[in-house]
Amino acid sequence: MKIDILTLFPEMFENVFSSSIIKRAIEDKKVKIKIHNFRDYSKDSHHKVDDTPYGGGAGMVLTCQPIFDCVESLKTKDSKVILLTPDGIPYKQKIAYDLSKEKHLIFICGHYEGFDERIRSLCDVELSIGDYVLTGGELASMVITDSIIRLLPGVIEQESHQNDSFNNNLLDYPTYTKPRIFRGMEVPAVLLSGNHKKIEQYRKEESIRRTQEKRPDLLEK
Ligand code: ADE
């Protein structure tokens, strides 16, 4: 998979993509990520990327030209262009699965007060990571790319994400490791029983119980 990210703040991505599982996925060539500063595409003599809003109002608005030129230089027939915006579709695990099957993703990170409405015409999908407003789309694009990359074949063990929270609208079951007793808190006996059928049954029940308790809205789906 290839991922291109358009931003005015490339430095924000440095640590995130050079650590842990994402770093390994890049080294193993499971994903190729390129960060583009769309200021470099500005045709303005001062490399301006924003301007005042028509009709008045506070703040500056990202202009079309640098973003259009940057996207058009990257886009092929295999590309999916994604805009990060608080008024986008709420991002969910199901969307992560769907996007993990794409060949090429292009993320556009908005910043400042907003972007020219015509930038939406470039995009195949608009995504929001939650009902709150971030200072820009950068963190949202990191969240989304992280959740997609871990689903790519060979990045983590298949079994690890078969039981992920939100698969089948259920939260993940509880897990434990050594020691068997820590500060009086014991590991459930069934997990020590060696009876795989019983363990599977316990995990299924715990998954449902936990979802009922913490996220009953998921069960209604
Ligand atoms: N940009 C600003 N806030 C955002 C959000 N909640 N999701 C995606 N992009 C954003």
Short mmCIF file of C-alpha atoms and ligand atoms in Angstrom, two decimals:
data_model
loop_
_atom_site.label_atom_id
_atom_site.label_comp_id
_atom_site.label_asym_id
_atom_site.label_seq_id
_atom_site.Cartn_x
_atom_site.Cartn_y
_atom_site.Cartn_z
CA MET A 1 0.00 0.00 0.00
CA LYS A 2 1.09 3.56 -0.71
CA ILE A 3 0.01 6.46 1.51
CA ASP A 4 0.56 10.13 0.68
CA ILE A 5 -0.24 12.75 3.31
CA LEU A 6 -0.68 16.44 2.46
CA THR A 7 0.08 18.77 5.35
CA LEU A 8 1.64 22.11 6.26
CA PHE A 9 3.37 20.48 9.24
CA PRO A 10 5.45 17.50 8.03
CA GLU A 11 7.51 17.50 11.23
CA MET A 12 4.46 16.34 13.21
CA PHE A 13 4.70 12.92 11.53
CA GLU A 14 8.37 12.18 12.19
CA ASN A 15 8.13 10.29 15.49
CA VAL A 16 4.85 8.55 14.80
CA PHE A 17 6.05 6.88 11.62
CA SER A 18 9.53 6.05 12.93
CA SER A 19 8.40 4.03 15.94
CA SER A 20 7.08 0.60 16.75
CA ILE A 21 4.83 -1.35 14.36
CA ILE A 22 4.52 1.40 11.75
CA LYS A 23 8.29 1.71 11.56
CA ARG A 24 8.62 -2.05 11.03
CA ALA A 25 5.84 -2.08 8.42
CA ILE A 26 7.71 0.61 6.48
CA GLU A 27 11.05 -1.23 6.80
CA ASP A 28 9.38 -4.48 5.67
CA LYS A 29 7.92 -2.61 2.65
CA LYS A 30 4.33 -3.41 3.63
CA VAL A 31 3.57 0.30 3.28
CA LYS A 32 5.24 3.30 1.72
CA ILE A 33 4.38 6.63 3.36
CA LYS A 34 5.27 10.01 1.92
CA ILE A 35 4.57 13.34 3.59
CA HIS A 36 4.05 16.33 1.28
CA ASN A 37 4.12 19.94 2.35
CA PHE A 38 1.53 21.45 0.03
CA ARG A 39 3.09 24.87 0.60
CA ASP A 40 5.75 23.66 -1.86
CA TYR A 41 3.02 23.60 -4.54
CA SER A 42 1.88 27.18 -3.99
CA LYS A 43 2.24 29.37 -7.08
CA ASP A 44 2.09 32.50 -4.93
CA SER A 45 5.39 34.39 -4.85
CA HIS A 46 5.39 34.18 -1.05
CA HIS A 47 4.22 30.54 -0.99
CA LYS A 48 0.94 31.61 0.56
CA VAL A 49 -1.56 28.78 1.13
CA ASP A 50 -4.44 30.66 2.73
CA ASP A 51 -6.50 33.80 2.39
CA THR A 52 -9.35 35.70 4.04
CA PRO A 53 -12.87 34.27 3.69
CA TYR A 54 -15.28 35.76 1.14
CA GLY A 55 -18.19 37.33 2.99
CA GLY A 56 -15.98 38.18 5.96
CA GLY A 57 -15.39 36.37 9.21
CA ALA A 58 -12.53 35.35 11.42
CA GLY A 59 -9.40 33.49 10.41
CA MET A 60 -7.79 32.34 7.21
CA VAL A 61 -9.03 29.74 4.76
CA LEU A 62 -6.82 27.25 2.87
CA THR A 63 -6.88 28.05 -0.83
CA CYS A 64 -7.59 25.57 -3.63
CA GLN A 65 -4.54 25.92 -5.86
CA PRO A 66 -1.74 24.31 -3.78
CA ILE A 67 -3.93 21.39 -2.65
CA PHE A 68 -5.41 20.77 -6.12
CA ASP A 69 -1.95 20.81 -7.72
CA CYS A 70 -0.45 18.53 -5.07
CA VAL A 71 -3.29 15.97 -5.25
CA GLU A 72 -3.32 16.01 -9.05
CA SER A 73 0.45 15.34 -9.15
CA LEU A 74 -0.04 12.21 -6.98
CA LYS A 75 -3.37 10.81 -8.09
CA THR A 76 -3.72 7.74 -10.30
CA LYS A 77 -6.71 5.55 -11.17
CA ASP A 78 -5.94 3.49 -8.03
CA SER A 79 -6.02 6.42 -5.60
CA LYS A 80 -8.59 7.13 -2.92
CA VAL A 81 -8.50 10.76 -1.77
CA ILE A 82 -9.53 11.32 1.84
CA LEU A 83 -10.25 14.64 3.51
CA LEU A 84 -9.92 14.90 7.30
CA THR A 85 -12.60 17.15 8.67
CA PRO A 86 -14.81 17.26 11.79
CA ASP A 87 -17.91 17.18 9.58
CA GLY A 88 -16.82 13.96 7.82
CA ILE A 89 -18.26 10.44 8.23
CA PRO A 90 -17.47 9.08 11.73
CA TYR A 91 -14.43 6.81 11.37
CA LYS A 92 -15.02 3.20 12.45
CA GLN A 93 -13.13 -0.13 12.39
CA LYS A 94 -15.24 -1.25 9.40
CA ILE A 95 -13.88 1.71 7.40
CA ALA A 96 -10.33 0.76 8.49
CA TYR A 97 -10.90 -2.75 7.03
CA ASP A 98 -12.26 -1.34 3.79
CA LEU A 99 -9.42 1.17 3.39
CA SER A 100 -6.78 -1.48 4.20
CA LYS A 101 -7.72 -3.18 0.90
CA GLU A 102 -6.96 -0.06 -1.19
CA LYS A 103 -3.72 0.33 -3.16
CA HIS A 104 -3.17 4.05 -2.66
CA LEU A 105 -4.53 6.52 -0.13
CA ILE A 106 -4.08 10.29 -0.24
CA PHE A 107 -4.93 12.16 2.96
CA ILE A 108 -5.53 15.91 2.99
CA CYS A 109 -5.02 17.56 6.37
CA GLY A 110 -6.86 20.83 6.77
CA HIS A 111 -5.56 23.46 9.15
CA TYR A 112 -6.30 26.95 10.41
CA GLU A 113 -9.93 28.07 10.32
CA GLY A 114 -10.95 25.86 7.44
CA PHE A 115 -10.54 25.18 3.75
CA ASP A 116 -12.16 26.42 0.58
CA GLU A 117 -15.33 24.38 0.07
CA ARG A 118 -14.26 23.48 -3.49
CA ILE A 119 -11.45 21.30 -2.08
CA ARG A 120 -14.16 18.75 -1.21
CA SER A 121 -14.67 18.10 -4.94
CA LEU A 122 -11.19 16.46 -5.02
CA CYS A 123 -12.10 13.88 -2.41
CA ASP A 124 -13.65 10.41 -2.54
CA VAL A 125 -14.43 10.36 1.16
CA GLU A 126 -14.47 12.78 4.11
CA LEU A 127 -13.68 11.33 7.54
CA SER A 128 -13.92 12.56 11.12
CA ILE A 129 -12.28 10.78 14.06
CA GLY A 130 -14.75 12.11 16.60
CA ASP A 131 -17.11 14.86 17.62
CA TYR A 132 -14.48 17.36 18.67
CA VAL A 133 -12.43 19.90 16.76
CA LEU A 134 -8.66 19.42 16.44
CA THR A 135 -6.28 22.16 15.36
CA GLY A 136 -5.86 20.30 12.08
CA GLY A 137 -6.28 16.99 10.29
CA GLU A 138 -2.72 15.80 11.09
CA LEU A 139 -3.55 13.86 14.25
CA ALA A 140 -6.65 12.43 12.57
CA SER A 141 -4.59 11.20 9.60
CA MET A 142 -2.10 9.58 12.01
CA VAL A 143 -4.90 7.80 13.87
CA ILE A 144 -6.42 6.53 10.65
CA THR A 145 -3.15 5.45 9.01
CA ASP A 146 -2.11 3.63 12.21
CA SER A 147 -5.38 1.70 12.33
CA ILE A 148 -5.10 0.77 8.63
CA ILE A 149 -1.43 -0.26 8.63
CA ARG A 150 -1.89 -2.75 11.49
CA LEU A 151 -4.48 -4.53 9.31
CA LEU A 152 -2.19 -4.96 6.29
CA PRO A 153 -1.21 -8.59 5.67
CA GLY A 154 1.92 -9.57 7.60
CA VAL A 155 2.13 -6.44 9.77
CA ILE A 156 0.84 -8.09 12.94
CA GLU A 157 -0.29 -11.66 13.53
CA GLN A 158 -3.65 -12.30 11.90
CA GLU A 159 -4.93 -13.76 15.19
CA SER A 160 -4.19 -10.48 17.00
CA HIS A 161 -6.80 -8.58 15.06
CA GLN A 162 -9.34 -11.37 14.66
CA ASN A 163 -10.36 -10.64 18.25
CA ASP A 164 -10.00 -6.85 18.05
CA SER A 165 -12.57 -4.71 19.75
CA PHE A 166 -15.36 -3.70 17.34
CA ASN A 167 -15.12 -6.85 15.21
CA ASN A 168 -18.72 -8.11 15.00
CA ASN A 169 -19.70 -5.06 17.06
CA LEU A 170 -18.16 -6.59 20.19
CA LEU A 171 -15.43 -5.31 22.49
CA ASP A 172 -12.37 -7.48 23.08
CA TYR A 173 -12.33 -10.00 25.97
CA PRO A 174 -10.03 -9.45 29.00
CA THR A 175 -6.48 -10.85 28.90
CA TYR A 176 -4.00 -11.67 31.68
CA THR A 177 -0.36 -12.68 32.00
CA LYS A 178 1.96 -13.77 34.82
CA PRO A 179 1.87 -13.68 37.81
CA ARG A 180 -1.28 -15.68 38.57
CA ILE A 181 -1.97 -13.50 41.63
CA PHE A 182 -1.01 -9.82 41.76
CA ARG A 183 -1.87 -7.82 44.92
CA GLY A 184 -4.66 -10.25 45.69
CA MET A 185 -6.17 -10.04 42.18
CA GLU A 186 -6.41 -13.51 40.65
CA VAL A 187 -6.43 -14.64 37.05
CA PRO A 188 -9.79 -16.36 36.30
CA ALA A 189 -9.34 -20.10 36.93
CA VAL A 190 -10.75 -21.10 33.54
CA LEU A 191 -7.73 -19.52 31.81
CA LEU A 192 -5.44 -21.86 33.74
CA SER A 193 -7.57 -24.94 33.08
CA GLY A 194 -6.02 -25.91 29.74
CA ASN A 195 -9.55 -26.61 28.48
CA HIS A 196 -9.61 -24.73 25.17
CA LYS A 197 -13.31 -25.14 24.59
CA LYS A 198 -14.12 -23.68 27.98
CA ILE A 199 -11.64 -20.85 27.45
CA GLU A 200 -13.21 -20.00 24.13
CA GLN A 201 -16.67 -20.00 25.72
CA TYR A 202 -15.44 -17.78 28.60
CA ARG A 203 -13.93 -15.28 26.17
CA LYS A 204 -17.07 -15.12 24.07
CA GLU A 205 -19.23 -14.52 27.15
CA GLU A 206 -16.85 -11.90 28.55
CA SER A 207 -16.79 -10.12 25.23
CA ILE A 208 -20.60 -9.87 25.23
CA ARG A 209 -20.75 -8.97 28.94
CA ARG A 210 -18.16 -6.22 28.53
CA THR A 211 -19.95 -4.80 25.49
CA GLN A 212 -23.28 -4.83 27.36
CA GLU A 213 -21.66 -2.99 30.26
CA LYS A 214 -19.52 -0.45 28.40
CA ARG A 215 -21.00 -0.03 24.93
CA PRO A 216 -24.61 -1.28 24.79
CA ASP A 217 -25.07 0.86 21.65
CA LEU A 218 -22.83 -1.62 19.75
CA LEU A 219 -25.12 -4.54 20.57
CA GLU A 220 -28.15 -2.67 19.28
CA LYS A 221 -26.48 -2.76 15.83
N1 ADE B 1 -9.85 18.14 11.77
C1 ADE B 1 -10.21 18.84 12.87
N2 ADE B 1 -10.94 18.10 13.70
C2 ADE B 1 -11.06 16.85 13.12
C3 ADE B 1 -11.72 15.66 13.49
N3 ADE B 1 -12.40 15.55 14.62
N4 ADE B 1 -11.61 14.60 12.66
C4 ADE B 1 -10.93 14.71 11.49
N5 ADE B 1 -10.30 15.81 11.09
C5 ADE B 1 -10.35 16.89 11.89
#
